[in-house]
Amino acid sequence: MVTKDKKNSAFMRPVGISEVLADIVGAGPMPRTEVTKKVWEYIKKHKLQDQNNKRMINPDQKLGKVLGSTAAIDMFKMTSKIAKHIKEPELTTKH
């Protein structure tokens, strides 16, 4: 059996999170995958997914602050809005 060294993908690298997003997912840093998971937990817990069209999310006030509006939004467009609240960690280089 051959084993490969597993490298952390970019999605698994912890990222910084804005205060507004932290209100929903908790304080960062955390991997992007965890951010996505926690946003979906919030959506399901508060029943924000449209019952007729599951692709649409109906944000409450808290999620609306992250997305910039409480208007219904397609779940695929929602991810780009959330990305604005994620900050790549500063890379430190030694000289």
CSV table of C-alpha atoms in Angstrom, one decimal:
chain,number,residue,atom,x,y,z
A,1,MET,CA,0.0,0.0,0.0
A,2,VAL,CA,1.4,3.4,-1.1
A,3,THR,CA,0.6,6.4,1.1
A,4,LYS,CA,0.9,9.9,-0.1
A,5,ASP,CA,1.7,13.0,2.1
A,6,LYS,CA,-1.6,14.8,2.4
A,7,LYS,CA,-1.3,18.6,2.1
A,8,ASN,CA,-3.9,20.8,3.6
A,9,SER,CA,-6.0,22.2,0.9
A,10,ALA,CA,-6.8,25.9,0.8
A,11,PHE,CA,-10.2,25.2,2.1
A,12,MET,CA,-8.8,23.6,5.2
A,13,ARG,CA,-6.5,26.5,6.1
A,14,PRO,CA,-8.0,28.6,8.9
A,15,VAL,CA,-9.2,32.0,7.8
A,16,GLY,CA,-10.1,35.2,9.7
A,17,ILE,CA,-13.8,36.0,10.0
A,18,SER,CA,-15.5,39.4,10.2
A,19,GLU,CA,-17.4,40.3,13.4
A,20,VAL,CA,-20.7,40.3,11.6
A,21,LEU,CA,-20.1,36.7,10.3
A,22,ALA,CA,-18.8,35.7,13.7
A,23,ASP,CA,-22.2,36.5,15.1
A,24,ILE,CA,-23.5,33.5,13.1
A,25,VAL,CA,-20.5,31.0,13.0
A,26,GLY,CA,-18.6,31.9,16.1
A,27,ALA,CA,-15.1,33.5,16.4
A,28,GLY,CA,-12.4,32.5,14.0
A,29,PRO,CA,-10.0,31.7,12.7
A,30,MET,CA,-11.5,28.5,11.2
A,31,PRO,CA,-11.4,26.6,7.9
A,32,ARG,CA,-13.7,27.7,5.1
A,33,THR,CA,-15.4,24.3,5.2
A,34,GLU,CA,-16.3,24.9,8.8
A,35,VAL,CA,-17.6,28.4,8.0
A,36,THR,CA,-19.9,27.0,5.3
A,37,LYS,CA,-21.1,24.2,7.6
A,38,LYS,CA,-22.0,26.6,10.4
A,39,VAL,CA,-23.8,29.0,8.1
A,40,TRP,CA,-25.9,26.1,6.9
A,41,GLU,CA,-26.6,25.0,10.5
A,42,TYR,CA,-27.8,28.5,11.2
A,43,ILE,CA,-30.0,28.6,8.1
A,44,LYS,CA,-31.6,25.2,8.9
A,45,LYS,CA,-32.0,26.0,12.6
A,46,HIS,CA,-33.9,29.2,11.8
A,47,LYS,CA,-35.8,27.7,8.9
A,48,LEU,CA,-34.4,30.3,6.4
A,49,GLN,CA,-34.5,28.0,3.4
A,50,ASP,CA,-37.5,28.7,1.1
A,51,GLN,CA,-39.9,25.8,1.4
A,52,ASN,CA,-41.0,25.9,-2.3
A,53,ASN,CA,-37.6,26.5,-3.8
A,54,LYS,CA,-34.8,25.0,-1.7
A,55,ARG,CA,-32.1,27.0,-3.6
A,56,MET,CA,-33.4,30.2,-2.2
A,57,ILE,CA,-32.5,31.5,1.2
A,58,ASN,CA,-34.7,34.1,3.1
A,59,PRO,CA,-32.2,35.8,5.4
A,60,ASP,CA,-33.3,37.1,8.8
A,61,GLN,CA,-31.8,40.3,10.2
A,62,LYS,CA,-28.6,38.6,11.5
A,63,LEU,CA,-27.8,36.8,8.2
A,64,GLY,CA,-29.0,39.9,6.3
A,65,LYS,CA,-26.1,41.9,7.8
A,66,VAL,CA,-23.7,39.4,6.4
A,67,LEU,CA,-25.3,39.3,2.9
A,68,GLY,CA,-26.0,43.0,2.7
A,69,SER,CA,-29.8,42.5,2.4
A,70,THR,CA,-32.7,40.6,3.8
A,71,ALA,CA,-34.0,40.0,0.3
A,72,ALA,CA,-34.2,36.3,-0.8
A,73,ILE,CA,-31.0,35.1,-2.4
A,74,ASP,CA,-29.9,32.1,-4.4
A,75,MET,CA,-27.7,29.9,-2.2
A,76,PHE,CA,-24.9,30.0,-4.8
A,77,LYS,CA,-24.8,33.8,-4.8
A,78,MET,CA,-24.9,33.7,-1.0
A,79,THR,CA,-21.4,32.1,-0.9
A,80,SER,CA,-19.8,35.0,-2.8
A,81,LYS,CA,-21.4,37.5,-0.3
A,82,ILE,CA,-20.1,35.4,2.6
A,83,ALA,CA,-16.6,35.3,1.0
A,84,LYS,CA,-16.4,39.1,1.6
A,85,HIS,CA,-16.4,38.4,5.3
A,86,ILE,CA,-13.5,35.9,5.2
A,87,LYS,CA,-10.0,37.2,5.3
A,88,GLU,CA,-6.9,35.1,4.4
A,89,PRO,CA,-4.5,34.8,7.3
A,90,GLU,CA,-1.4,37.1,7.0
A,91,LEU,CA,1.5,35.1,5.7
A,92,THR,CA,4.6,35.7,7.9
A,93,THR,CA,7.9,35.5,6.2
A,94,LYS,CA,11.3,35.4,7.9
A,95,HIS,CA,14.2,37.1,6.2
